[in-house]
GROMACS .gro file of C-alpha atoms in nm:
model
  487
    1MET     CA    1  -2.692  -4.556  -8.053
    2SER     CA    2  -2.659  -4.455  -7.691
    3GLU     CA    3  -2.758  -4.123  -7.538
    4LYS     CA    4  -2.388  -4.050  -7.495
    5SER     CA    5  -2.342  -4.061  -7.871
    6ILE     CA    6  -2.599  -3.786  -7.911
    7LYS     CA    7  -2.409  -3.565  -7.668
    8VAL     CA    8  -2.079  -3.635  -7.845
    9ASN     CA    9  -2.236  -3.567  -8.185
   10ALA     CA   10  -2.391  -3.248  -8.053
   11ILE     CA   11  -2.048  -3.127  -7.937
   12LEU     CA   12  -1.891  -3.223  -8.270
   13ASN     CA   13  -2.164  -3.046  -8.464
   14VAL     CA   14  -2.122  -2.732  -8.255
   15ILE     CA   15  -1.746  -2.745  -8.322
   16LYS     CA   16  -1.815  -2.787  -8.692
   17THR     CA   17  -2.061  -2.498  -8.687
   18ILE     CA   18  -1.815  -2.277  -8.502
   19SER     CA   19  -1.543  -2.365  -8.753
   20SER     CA   20  -1.776  -2.269  -9.039
   21ILE     CA   21  -1.825  -1.923  -8.890
   22VAL     CA   22  -1.467  -1.867  -8.776
   23PHE     CA   23  -1.374  -1.818  -9.143
   24PRO     CA   24  -1.607  -1.518  -9.199
   25LEU     CA   25  -1.557  -1.401  -8.841
   26ILE     CA   26  -1.181  -1.372  -8.890
   27THR     CA   27  -1.186  -1.257  -9.250
   28PHE     CA   28  -1.487  -1.024  -9.266
   29PRO     CA   29  -1.327  -0.733  -9.077
   30TYR     CA   30  -1.040  -0.759  -9.327
   31ILE     CA   31  -1.264  -0.818  -9.630
   32SER     CA   32  -1.508  -0.537  -9.544
   33ARG     CA   33  -1.221  -0.289  -9.542
   34VAL     CA   34  -1.045  -0.425  -9.851
   35LEU     CA   35  -1.348  -0.474 -10.076
   36GLN     CA   36  -1.549  -0.174  -9.944
   37PRO     CA   37  -1.931  -0.178  -9.903
   38GLU     CA   38  -2.003  -0.170 -10.280
   39ASN     CA   39  -1.810  -0.489 -10.362
   40VAL     CA   40  -1.925  -0.661 -10.043
   41GLY     CA   41  -2.276  -0.580 -10.163
   42LYS     CA   42  -2.200  -0.729 -10.507
   43VAL     CA   43  -2.075  -1.056 -10.359
   44ASN     CA   44  -2.376  -1.083 -10.130
   45PHE     CA   45  -2.619  -0.997 -10.410
   46GLY     CA   46  -2.463  -1.268 -10.629
   47SER     CA   47  -2.482  -1.517 -10.343
   48SER     CA   48  -2.846  -1.431 -10.284
   49PHE     CA   49  -2.926  -1.477 -10.654
   50VAL     CA   50  -2.746  -1.813 -10.678
   51SER     CA   51  -2.925  -1.936 -10.367
   52TYR     CA   52  -3.252  -1.960 -10.561
   53PHE     CA   53  -3.098  -2.201 -10.812
   54SER     CA   54  -2.921  -2.388 -10.536
   55LEU     CA   55  -3.263  -2.440 -10.386
   56ILE     CA   56  -3.394  -2.584 -10.713
   57ALA     CA   57  -3.098  -2.822 -10.726
   58SER     CA   58  -3.127  -2.937 -10.367
   59LEU     CA   59  -3.508  -2.940 -10.373
   60GLY     CA   60  -3.605  -3.079 -10.032
   61ILE     CA   61  -3.353  -3.356 -10.069
   62THR     CA   62  -3.108  -3.292  -9.785
   63THR     CA   63  -3.363  -3.303  -9.503
   64TYR     CA   64  -3.555  -3.587  -9.667
   65ALA     CA   65  -3.241  -3.793  -9.732
   66ILE     CA   66  -3.119  -3.760  -9.372
   67ARG     CA   67  -3.456  -3.870  -9.239
   68GLU     CA   68  -3.505  -4.161  -9.483
   69CYS     CA   69  -3.148  -4.296  -9.493
   70SER     CA   70  -3.117  -4.293  -9.115
   71ALA     CA   71  -3.418  -4.529  -9.102
   72VAL     CA   72  -3.240  -4.799  -9.312
   73ARG     CA   73  -2.878  -4.739  -9.214
   74GLY     CA   74  -2.856  -5.084  -9.052
   75ASP     CA   75  -2.905  -5.253  -9.391
   76LYS     CA   76  -2.619  -5.172  -9.632
   77LYS     CA   77  -2.805  -5.296  -9.938
   78LYS     CA   78  -3.122  -5.097  -9.868
   79LEU     CA   79  -2.915  -4.796  -9.773
   80GLY     CA   80  -2.726  -4.812 -10.104
   81GLU     CA   81  -3.048  -4.844 -10.303
   82LYS     CA   82  -3.222  -4.556 -10.127
   83ALA     CA   83  -2.912  -4.333 -10.132
   84SER     CA   84  -2.861  -4.398 -10.505
   85GLN     CA   85  -3.224  -4.318 -10.581
   86ILE     CA   86  -3.209  -3.989 -10.391
   87PHE     CA   87  -2.867  -3.901 -10.539
   88SER     CA   88  -2.998  -3.962 -10.891
   89ILE     CA   89  -3.296  -3.737 -10.831
   90ASN     CA   90  -3.052  -3.474 -10.704
   91VAL     CA   91  -2.843  -3.500 -11.023
   92CYS     CA   92  -3.153  -3.438 -11.234
   93THR     CA   93  -3.261  -3.136 -11.032
   94THR     CA   94  -2.907  -2.997 -11.051
   95ILE     CA   95  -2.914  -3.015 -11.432
   96VAL     CA   96  -3.247  -2.831 -11.433
   97ALA     CA   97  -3.105  -2.565 -11.199
   98TYR     CA   98  -2.803  -2.500 -11.422
   99VAL     CA   99  -3.021  -2.475 -11.734
  100LEU     CA  100  -3.242  -2.215 -11.563
  101LEU     CA  101  -2.938  -2.028 -11.431
  102GLY     CA  102  -2.788  -2.016 -11.780
  103LEU     CA  103  -3.111  -1.883 -11.931
  104SER     CA  104  -3.140  -1.614 -11.664
  105LEU     CA  105  -2.785  -1.493 -11.737
  106ILE     CA  106  -2.864  -1.478 -12.108
  107PHE     CA  107  -3.198  -1.298 -12.093
  108PHE     CA  108  -3.170  -1.069 -11.787
  109ARG     CA  109  -2.937  -0.794 -11.907
  110LYS     CA  110  -2.916  -0.629 -11.563
  111LEU     CA  111  -2.712  -0.930 -11.454
  112ASP     CA  112  -2.437  -0.871 -11.713
  113SER     CA  113  -2.205  -0.705 -11.461
  114TYR     CA  114  -2.258  -0.995 -11.219
  115ARG     CA  115  -2.217  -1.280 -11.474
  116THR     CA  116  -1.864  -1.395 -11.386
  117LEU     CA  117  -1.933  -1.359 -11.015
  118ILE     CA  118  -2.253  -1.565 -11.037
  119ILE     CA  119  -2.084  -1.840 -11.242
  120ILE     CA  120  -1.809  -1.871 -10.979
  121GLN     CA  121  -2.057  -1.881 -10.692
  122SER     CA  122  -2.279  -2.136 -10.872
  123THR     CA  123  -2.005  -2.402 -10.853
  124ALA     CA  124  -2.121  -2.453 -10.494
  125ILE     CA  125  -2.430  -2.622 -10.640
  126LEU     CA  126  -2.216  -2.881 -10.819
  127PHE     CA  127  -2.000  -2.951 -10.514
  128THR     CA  128  -2.306  -2.995 -10.293
  129THR     CA  129  -2.478  -3.243 -10.526
  130TRP     CA  130  -2.160  -3.435 -10.603
  131GLY     CA  131  -2.067  -3.474 -10.238
  132ALA     CA  132  -2.406  -3.596 -10.108
  133ASP     CA  133  -2.305  -3.490  -9.757
  134TRP     CA  134  -2.649  -3.587  -9.629
  135LEU     CA  135  -2.532  -3.950  -9.620
  136ASN     CA  136  -2.270  -3.869  -9.356
  137SER     CA  137  -2.532  -3.687  -9.150
  138ALA     CA  138  -2.774  -3.979  -9.178
  139MET     CA  139  -2.499  -4.209  -9.051
  140GLU     CA  140  -2.426  -3.960  -8.771
  141ASP     CA  141  -2.061  -3.949  -8.875
  142PHE     CA  142  -2.006  -3.603  -8.731
  143LYS     CA  143  -1.641  -3.676  -8.651
  144PHE     CA  144  -1.548  -3.701  -9.020
  145ILE     CA  145  -1.769  -3.405  -9.112
  146THR     CA  146  -1.605  -3.189  -8.845
  147ILE     CA  147  -1.242  -3.278  -8.921
  148ARG     CA  148  -1.292  -3.241  -9.296
  149SER     CA  149  -1.471  -2.907  -9.264
  150ILE     CA  150  -1.209  -2.757  -9.033
  151GLY     CA  151  -0.935  -2.862  -9.276
  152PHE     CA  152  -1.093  -2.681  -9.570
  153GLN     CA  153  -1.173  -2.379  -9.356
  154PHE     CA  154  -0.804  -2.351  -9.267
  155ILE     CA  155  -0.694  -2.381  -9.631
  156SER     CA  156  -0.946  -2.114  -9.732
  157LEU     CA  157  -0.829  -1.883  -9.456
  158ILE     CA  158  -0.471  -1.898  -9.583
  159LEU     CA  159  -0.579  -1.839  -9.944
  160MET     CA  160  -0.786  -1.538  -9.836
  161PHE     CA  161  -0.492  -1.347  -9.693
  162ILE     CA  162  -0.261  -1.451  -9.978
  163LEU     CA  163  -0.489  -1.361 -10.271
  164VAL     CA  164  -0.730  -1.085 -10.164
  165HIS     CA  165  -0.564  -0.741 -10.127
  166GLN     CA  166  -0.773  -0.484 -10.318
  167PRO     CA  167  -1.138  -0.409 -10.413
  168GLU     CA  168  -1.098  -0.575 -10.755
  169ASP     CA  169  -1.022  -0.908 -10.584
  170TYR     CA  170  -1.388  -0.967 -10.497
  171LEU     CA  171  -1.405  -1.251 -10.754
  172LYS     CA  172  -1.119  -1.429 -10.577
  173TYR     CA  173  -1.302  -1.377 -10.248
  174ALA     CA  174  -1.616  -1.535 -10.396
  175ALA     CA  175  -1.421  -1.839 -10.518
  176ILE     CA  176  -1.249  -1.888 -10.183
  177THR     CA  177  -1.584  -1.861 -10.005
  178VAL     CA  178  -1.720  -2.144 -10.224
  179LEU     CA  179  -1.416  -2.356 -10.143
  180SER     CA  180  -1.462  -2.285  -9.775
  181SER     CA  181  -1.830  -2.380  -9.763
  182CYS     CA  182  -1.860  -2.661 -10.019
  183GLY     CA  183  -1.513  -2.773 -10.126
  184ALA     CA  184  -1.497  -3.035  -9.852
  185ASN     CA  185  -1.779  -3.227 -10.020
  186ILE     CA  186  -1.530  -3.355 -10.280
  187THR     CA  187  -1.382  -3.587 -10.017
  188ASN     CA  188  -1.716  -3.766  -9.981
  189ILE     CA  189  -1.686  -3.935 -10.319
  190LEU     CA  190  -1.439  -4.192 -10.185
  191TYR     CA  191  -1.523  -4.178  -9.815
  192ARG     CA  192  -1.891  -4.270  -9.846
  193ARG     CA  193  -1.801  -4.612  -9.989
  194LYS     CA  194  -1.751  -4.734  -9.632
  195TYR     CA  195  -2.128  -4.710  -9.587
  196CYS     CA  196  -2.265  -4.809  -9.927
  197THR     CA  197  -2.227  -4.765 -10.300
  198VAL     CA  198  -2.387  -4.445 -10.426
  199ARG     CA  199  -2.435  -4.433 -10.802
  200PHE     CA  200  -2.661  -4.280 -11.063
  201THR     CA  201  -2.957  -4.501 -11.146
  202LYS     CA  202  -3.252  -4.467 -11.381
  203ASP     CA  203  -3.469  -4.655 -11.131
  204MET     CA  204  -3.526  -4.352 -10.907
  205HIS     CA  205  -3.863  -4.454 -10.756
  206TRP     CA  206  -4.004  -4.110 -10.828
  207GLN     CA  207  -4.350  -4.210 -10.706
  208GLU     CA  208  -4.214  -4.297 -10.361
  209HIS     CA  209  -3.992  -3.994 -10.310
  210PHE     CA  210  -4.156  -3.712 -10.506
  211LYS     CA  211  -4.439  -3.600 -10.276
  212PRO     CA  212  -4.240  -3.562  -9.949
  213ILE     CA  213  -3.948  -3.406 -10.136
  214LEU     CA  214  -4.183  -3.162 -10.307
  215LEU     CA  215  -4.342  -3.060  -9.977
  216LEU     CA  216  -3.999  -3.003  -9.823
  217PHE     CA  217  -3.894  -2.813 -10.135
  218VAL     CA  218  -4.187  -2.572 -10.106
  219MET     CA  219  -4.111  -2.528  -9.736
  220ILE     CA  220  -3.742  -2.458  -9.797
  221LEU     CA  221  -3.829  -2.234 -10.093
  222ALA     CA  222  -4.047  -2.026  -9.864
  223GLN     CA  223  -3.767  -2.013  -9.604
  224THR     CA  224  -3.513  -1.911  -9.869
  225ILE     CA  225  -3.737  -1.637 -10.006
  226PHE     CA  226  -3.797  -1.530  -9.646
  227SER     CA  227  -3.420  -1.508  -9.588
  228ASN     CA  228  -3.308  -1.368  -9.924
  229ALA     CA  229  -3.596  -1.164 -10.063
  230ASP     CA  230  -3.502  -0.872  -9.841
  231VAL     CA  231  -3.144  -0.873  -9.976
  232THR     CA  232  -3.263  -0.896 -10.336
  233MET     CA  233  -3.528  -0.625 -10.288
  234ILE     CA  234  -3.284  -0.392 -10.110
  235GLY     CA  235  -3.038  -0.440 -10.396
  236LEU     CA  236  -3.298  -0.358 -10.661
  237ILE     CA  237  -3.459  -0.069 -10.470
  238LYS     CA  238  -3.177   0.087 -10.265
  239GLY     CA  239  -2.851  -0.033 -10.425
  240ASP     CA  240  -2.534  -0.222 -10.332
  241THR     CA  241  -2.428   0.001 -10.042
  242GLU     CA  242  -2.753  -0.057  -9.852
  243VAL     CA  243  -2.720  -0.430  -9.926
  244GLY     CA  244  -2.374  -0.419  -9.772
  245LEU     CA  245  -2.512  -0.260  -9.454
  246TYR     CA  246  -2.799  -0.506  -9.420
  247THR     CA  247  -2.597  -0.818  -9.498
  248THR     CA  248  -2.333  -0.714  -9.246
  249ALA     CA  249  -2.600  -0.711  -8.974
  250HIS     CA  250  -2.750  -1.034  -9.108
  251LYS     CA  251  -2.415  -1.215  -9.108
  252ILE     CA  252  -2.346  -1.122  -8.746
  253GLU     CA  253  -2.693  -1.244  -8.645
  254ASN     CA  254  -2.652  -1.559  -8.854
  255ILE     CA  255  -2.325  -1.649  -8.680
  256ILE     CA  256  -2.502  -1.660  -8.344
  257ALA     CA  257  -2.808  -1.838  -8.485
  258GLN     CA  258  -2.598  -2.116  -8.644
  259ILE     CA  259  -2.422  -2.202  -8.319
  260VAL     CA  260  -2.734  -2.206  -8.102
  261SER     CA  261  -2.946  -2.390  -8.362
  262SER     CA  262  -2.686  -2.651  -8.464
  263LEU     CA  263  -2.831  -2.904  -8.218
  264ALA     CA  264  -3.135  -2.964  -8.441
  265TRP     CA  265  -2.952  -3.171  -8.704
  266VAL     CA  266  -2.807  -3.399  -8.438
  267VAL     CA  267  -3.139  -3.454  -8.262
  268MET     CA  268  -3.353  -3.500  -8.575
  269PRO     CA  269  -3.270  -3.870  -8.645
  270ARG     CA  270  -3.343  -3.967  -8.285
  271MET     CA  271  -3.661  -3.756  -8.273
  272SER     CA  272  -3.778  -3.917  -8.598
  273LYS     CA  273  -3.743  -4.258  -8.432
  274TYR     CA  274  -3.938  -4.151  -8.122
  275PHE     CA  275  -4.219  -3.999  -8.327
  276ALA     CA  276  -4.244  -4.314  -8.541
  277GLU     CA  277  -4.283  -4.513  -8.217
  278GLU     CA  278  -4.520  -4.247  -8.073
  279ASP     CA  279  -4.313  -4.250  -7.753
  280TYR     CA  280  -4.422  -3.909  -7.624
  281GLU     CA  281  -4.260  -3.962  -7.287
  282LYS     CA  282  -3.917  -3.973  -7.448
  283ILE     CA  283  -4.014  -3.701  -7.697
  284ASN     CA  284  -4.112  -3.453  -7.426
  285LYS     CA  285  -3.811  -3.539  -7.211
  286MET     CA  286  -3.570  -3.477  -7.498
  287LEU     CA  287  -3.749  -3.161  -7.608
  288LYS     CA  288  -3.732  -3.019  -7.257
  289ASN     CA  289  -3.357  -3.084  -7.239
  290VAL     CA  290  -3.298  -2.936  -7.585
  291PHE     CA  291  -3.508  -2.627  -7.511
  292SER     CA  292  -3.321  -2.572  -7.184
  293VAL     CA  293  -2.988  -2.575  -7.367
  294ILE     CA  294  -3.112  -2.348  -7.648
  295VAL     CA  295  -3.253  -2.090  -7.407
  296PHE     CA  296  -2.954  -2.104  -7.170
  297PHE     CA  297  -2.714  -2.013  -7.452
  298GLY     CA  298  -2.955  -1.820  -7.676
  299PHE     CA  299  -3.089  -1.555  -7.437
  300PRO     CA  300  -2.752  -1.407  -7.331
  301CYS     CA  301  -2.639  -1.408  -7.695
  302VAL     CA  302  -2.945  -1.210  -7.800
  303VAL     CA  303  -2.934  -0.956  -7.517
  304GLY     CA  304  -2.554  -0.925  -7.522
  305THR     CA  305  -2.549  -0.854  -7.895
  306ILE     CA  306  -2.827  -0.596  -7.862
  307SER     CA  307  -2.642  -0.430  -7.574
  308ILE     CA  308  -2.319  -0.376  -7.771
  309SER     CA  309  -2.451  -0.376  -8.129
  310LYS     CA  310  -2.265  -0.055  -8.221
  311GLU     CA  311  -1.938  -0.185  -8.081
  312ILE     CA  312  -1.972  -0.513  -8.271
  313VAL     CA  313  -2.043  -0.336  -8.600
  314LEU     CA  314  -1.754  -0.094  -8.553
  315ILE     CA  315  -1.510  -0.377  -8.480
  316VAL     CA  316  -1.634  -0.598  -8.763
  317GLY     CA  317  -1.681  -0.338  -9.036
  318GLY     CA  318  -1.565   0.002  -8.921
  319GLU     CA  319  -1.731   0.346  -8.930
  320GLU     CA  320  -1.870   0.292  -9.281
  321TYR     CA  321  -2.090   0.009  -9.152
  322LEU     CA  322  -2.231   0.192  -8.848
  323GLY     CA  323  -2.569   0.195  -9.023
  324SER     CA  324  -2.584  -0.181  -8.959
  325ALA     CA  325  -2.625  -0.138  -8.581
  326ILE     CA  326  -3.002  -0.078  -8.576
  327PRO     CA  327  -3.080  -0.360  -8.826
  328LEU     CA  328  -2.862  -0.592  -8.614
  329THR     CA  329  -3.060  -0.504  -8.300
  330ILE     CA  330  -3.389  -0.576  -8.476
  331LEU     CA  331  -3.260  -0.902  -8.627
  332MET     CA  332  -3.162  -1.026  -8.281
  333PHE     CA  333  -3.526  -0.991  -8.176
  334SER     CA  334  -3.614  -1.198  -8.483
  335PHE     CA  335  -3.364  -1.462  -8.374
  336ALA     CA  336  -3.518  -1.472  -8.026
  337PHE     CA  337  -3.860  -1.549  -8.176
  338SER     CA  338  -3.712  -1.816  -8.403
  339LEU     CA  339  -3.561  -2.001  -8.105
  340LEU     CA  340  -3.905  -2.124  -8.002
  341GLY     CA  341  -4.050  -2.112  -8.353
  342GLY     CA  342  -3.845  -2.249  -8.644
  343SER     CA  343  -3.545  -2.382  -8.451
  344PHE     CA  344  -3.740  -2.566  -8.181
  345LEU     CA  345  -4.099  -2.644  -8.285
  346GLY     CA  346  -4.021  -2.645  -8.658
  347ASN     CA  347  -3.696  -2.839  -8.692
  348MET     CA  348  -3.729  -3.057  -8.381
  349VAL     CA  349  -4.102  -3.133  -8.380
  350LEU     CA  350  -4.272  -3.080  -8.716
  351LEU     CA  351  -4.002  -3.227  -8.943
  352PRO     CA  352  -3.918  -3.540  -8.738
  353SER     CA  353  -4.292  -3.612  -8.698
  354LYS     CA  354  -4.337  -3.586  -9.078
  355LYS     CA  355  -4.557  -3.277  -9.048
  356GLU     CA  356  -4.371  -3.106  -9.332
  357LYS     CA  357  -4.700  -3.002  -9.494
  358MET     CA  358  -4.798  -2.796  -9.189
  359TYR     CA  359  -4.447  -2.648  -9.165
  360MET     CA  360  -4.465  -2.563  -9.535
  361LEU     CA  361  -4.796  -2.377  -9.499
  362ILE     CA  362  -4.665  -2.178  -9.200
  363CYS     CA  363  -4.347  -2.083  -9.389
  364CYS     CA  364  -4.546  -1.982  -9.699
  365ALA     CA  365  -4.777  -1.759  -9.495
  366ALA     CA  366  -4.483  -1.589  -9.325
  367THR     CA  367  -4.302  -1.543  -9.657
  368ILE     CA  368  -4.602  -1.376  -9.823
  369VAL     CA  369  -4.632  -1.136  -9.531
  370ASN     CA  370  -4.256  -1.072  -9.548
  371VAL     CA  371  -4.257  -0.981  -9.920
  372VAL     CA  372  -4.565  -0.758  -9.886
  373LEU     CA  373  -4.421  -0.569  -9.587
  374ASN     CA  374  -4.082  -0.535  -9.761
  375THR     CA  375  -4.254  -0.376 -10.060
  376PHE     CA  376  -4.381  -0.093  -9.838
  377LEU     CA  377  -4.101  -0.059  -9.581
  378ILE     CA  378  -3.777  -0.100  -9.780
  379PRO     CA  379  -3.832   0.208 -10.005
  380VAL     CA  380  -3.881   0.419  -9.690
  381LEU     CA  381  -3.654   0.259  -9.428
  382GLY     CA  382  -3.407   0.049  -9.631
  383ALA     CA  383  -3.216  -0.204  -9.422
  384ILE     CA  384  -3.405  -0.112  -9.105
  385GLY     CA  385  -3.737  -0.184  -9.276
  386ALA     CA  386  -3.615  -0.523  -9.402
  387ALA     CA  387  -3.497  -0.620  -9.054
  388GLY     CA  388  -3.831  -0.513  -8.908
  389THR     CA  389  -4.031  -0.732  -9.148
  390THR     CA  390  -3.807  -1.029  -9.064
  391ALA     CA  391  -3.876  -0.984  -8.692
  392ILE     CA  392  -4.251  -0.951  -8.746
  393CYS     CA  393  -4.266  -1.266  -8.958
  394SER     CA  394  -4.052  -1.466  -8.714
  395PHE     CA  395  -4.296  -1.372  -8.438
  396LEU     CA  396  -4.587  -1.474  -8.662
  397MET     CA  397  -4.432  -1.817  -8.729
  398MET     CA  398  -4.362  -1.875  -8.360
  399THR     CA  399  -4.720  -1.786  -8.262
  400ILE     CA  400  -4.878  -2.014  -8.522
  401MET     CA  401  -4.654  -2.308  -8.429
  402VAL     CA  402  -4.729  -2.276  -8.058
  403PHE     CA  403  -5.106  -2.283  -8.112
  404THR     CA  404  -5.118  -2.549  -8.388
  405ARG     CA  405  -4.875  -2.801  -8.239
  406ASP     CA  406  -4.970  -3.158  -8.145
  407ARG     CA  407  -5.109  -3.123  -7.792
  408ARG     CA  408  -4.922  -3.436  -7.688
  409VAL     CA  409  -4.607  -3.224  -7.721
  410LYS     CA  410  -4.595  -3.049  -7.383
  411LEU     CA  411  -4.469  -2.692  -7.339
  412ASP     CA  412  -4.567  -2.641  -6.975
  413TYR     CA  413  -4.199  -2.614  -6.877
  414ILE     CA  414  -4.121  -2.315  -7.102
  415TRP     CA  415  -4.177  -2.028  -6.858
  416LYS     CA  416  -3.992  -2.197  -6.574
  417THR     CA  417  -3.703  -2.285  -6.806
  418MET     CA  418  -3.682  -1.927  -6.937
  419LEU     CA  419  -3.684  -1.758  -6.593
  420SER     CA  420  -3.317  -1.795  -6.500
  421PRO     CA  421  -3.177  -1.707  -6.847
  422ALA     CA  422  -3.416  -1.410  -6.873
  423ILE     CA  423  -3.311  -1.261  -6.538
  424GLY     CA  424  -2.944  -1.321  -6.616
  425SER     CA  425  -2.989  -1.148  -6.951
  426VAL     CA  426  -3.149  -0.843  -6.784
  427PHE     CA  427  -2.838  -0.810  -6.568
  428ILE     CA  428  -2.623  -0.834  -6.883
  429PHE     CA  429  -2.815  -0.547  -7.045
  430LEU     CA  430  -2.789  -0.321  -6.740
  431TYR     CA  431  -2.420  -0.403  -6.693
  432CYS     CA  432  -2.333  -0.326  -7.057
  433ARG     CA  433  -2.526   0.003  -7.044
  434LEU     CA  434  -2.320   0.102  -6.740
  435ILE     CA  435  -1.986   0.007  -6.899
  436ARG     CA  436  -2.071   0.187  -7.225
  437SER     CA  437  -2.123   0.511  -7.032
  438CYS     CA  438  -1.797   0.477  -6.836
  439VAL     CA  439  -1.531   0.341  -7.077
  440GLU     CA  440  -1.430   0.538  -7.388
  441SER     CA  441  -1.195   0.292  -7.561
  442LEU     CA  442  -1.389   0.081  -7.814
  443SER     CA  443  -1.182  -0.237  -7.780
  444LEU     CA  444  -1.150  -0.213  -7.401
  445ARG     CA  445  -1.522  -0.137  -7.363
  446THR     CA  446  -1.616  -0.438  -7.573
  447ILE     CA  447  -1.385  -0.678  -7.389
  448ILE     CA  448  -1.506  -0.561  -7.048
  449CYS     CA  449  -1.869  -0.596  -7.158
  450ILE     CA  450  -1.823  -0.949  -7.291
  451LEU     CA  451  -1.613  -1.089  -7.007
  452GLY     CA  452  -1.813  -0.914  -6.736
  453SER     CA  453  -2.142  -1.029  -6.889
  454LEU     CA  454  -2.019  -1.388  -6.896
  455VAL     CA  455  -1.921  -1.384  -6.528
  456LEU     CA  456  -2.240  -1.203  -6.426
  457TYR     CA  457  -2.462  -1.445  -6.622
  458LEU     CA  458  -2.294  -1.750  -6.467
  459LEU     CA  459  -2.328  -1.604  -6.115
  460VAL     CA  460  -2.700  -1.536  -6.165
  461SER     CA  461  -2.747  -1.886  -6.310
  462ILE     CA  462  -2.573  -2.042  -6.009
  463LEU     CA  463  -2.774  -1.836  -5.759
  464MET     CA  464  -3.098  -1.933  -5.935
  465LYS     CA  465  -2.987  -2.298  -5.956
  466ASN     CA  466  -3.020  -2.327  -6.333
  467GLU     CA  467  -3.071  -2.697  -6.417
  468ILE     CA  468  -2.840  -2.704  -6.720
  469LEU     CA  469  -2.552  -2.537  -6.537
  470TYR     CA  470  -2.598  -2.745  -6.222
  471GLU     CA  471  -2.606  -3.068  -6.424
  472PHE     CA  472  -2.279  -2.968  -6.591
  473ILE     CA  473  -2.117  -2.880  -6.255
  474GLU     CA  474  -2.227  -3.210  -6.102
  475LYS     CA  475  -2.085  -3.409  -6.394
  476MET     CA  476  -1.754  -3.223  -6.372
  477ASN     CA  477  -1.736  -3.288  -5.995
  478ALA     CA  478  -1.808  -3.658  -6.053
  479LYS     CA  479  -1.529  -3.679  -6.309
  480LEU     CA  480  -1.285  -3.500  -6.077
  481ARG     CA  481  -1.376  -3.735  -5.793
  482GLY     CA  482  -1.320  -4.027  -6.029
  483VAL     CA  483  -0.976  -3.898  -6.125
  484LYS     CA  484  -0.878  -3.851  -5.758
  485SER     CA  485  -0.998  -4.201  -5.663
  486ASP     CA  486  -0.791  -4.352  -5.947
  487ARG     CA  487  -0.484  -4.183  -5.804
   0.00000   0.00000   0.00000
């Protein structure tokens, strides 16, 4: 595929990512007020609990399947065989996950009040396995993925406002959320036939697939515990209200992280090819371009969110969620560390180069530190303590990855690439501080901060001749000149 296809797929994947967050972005201010912090906390606790069983069902299959199927996508027969083997393994792991989930609901009596909620949320596991959406990603069919996802997001949005009107409707909210995130996978059952036939087979080739899948499973397990242990521990130690405050901050941070980090899944198949060929010239060139884009968009998002964290929380959740402002600020620092760590060196270097064992060990070390620190800090600081441990562990992962990377992967461009976005972000912070002290209206203050920061950041980037922005301007000028010459 041409380089242009990567750019198109990157745009499509960003659109898809944005569509996946528009649903909670539009609905959460409404939901947070209707359901109240206690029921928001219940839904998020149930989601956190189900995520462990979802992890057992998915194992390390999604990442592995994308990498392996993309390598044989030119041969329909081989693709069908490999896809069927991986799908069959996924069916088996899903059965195991549901058995364990059922046993946990029977024997853990503290979950009695969450039983119906958890059962509803667990249907996402079935939809994910059944759909095998990893095949579409391996084939780089981001157009279908994007259109299909937006369609289901729109349906879910309508259902949300029709069906959820009072705190007791939190079960309906949970079901609609599952439909929004996983319902689209149903369409894959017929659509994937255009690529190959995916069926259950007893000939799964366990010996071939088990070791890399297991390594990816342990890595993703560590990442999941890293992401969800704080929510679970806050729920058990501090209660549902504190969970509601922390998850509100975490959702806002996650929205930004998803958009900026969505490039990884588009680049991974191409990076896997380059690493297999050991073409480090192309590897370093692509990594430099990707890092430039991530930093150009990531830095202003981090600093801008920190600058108006209180305003964002007040608009999204209201006065009752004001306690989320400090955790949000801390989580944005965590996101900044993960830009170079997990998002860049982890997902774009270690996984494509089949260094999943190293990535797994780094994730496990960070997770152990995270759980230990949470044990001491959550009882004292609650949501703020959980956010602090996340930031510390993200910094730890970034540091380890920088110093243990393959030295053929060059990072000598990092400081130069970060200079323009960093200076622009400083101006954003100072500007927002000034506006916050001058404008009293919450909505007006927020709008002025966002729009003014955007203009100011672009001006600084132009004055400092930022490569990404200048490349975009040059391409737009070339297209305009082409249009004029055609006339």
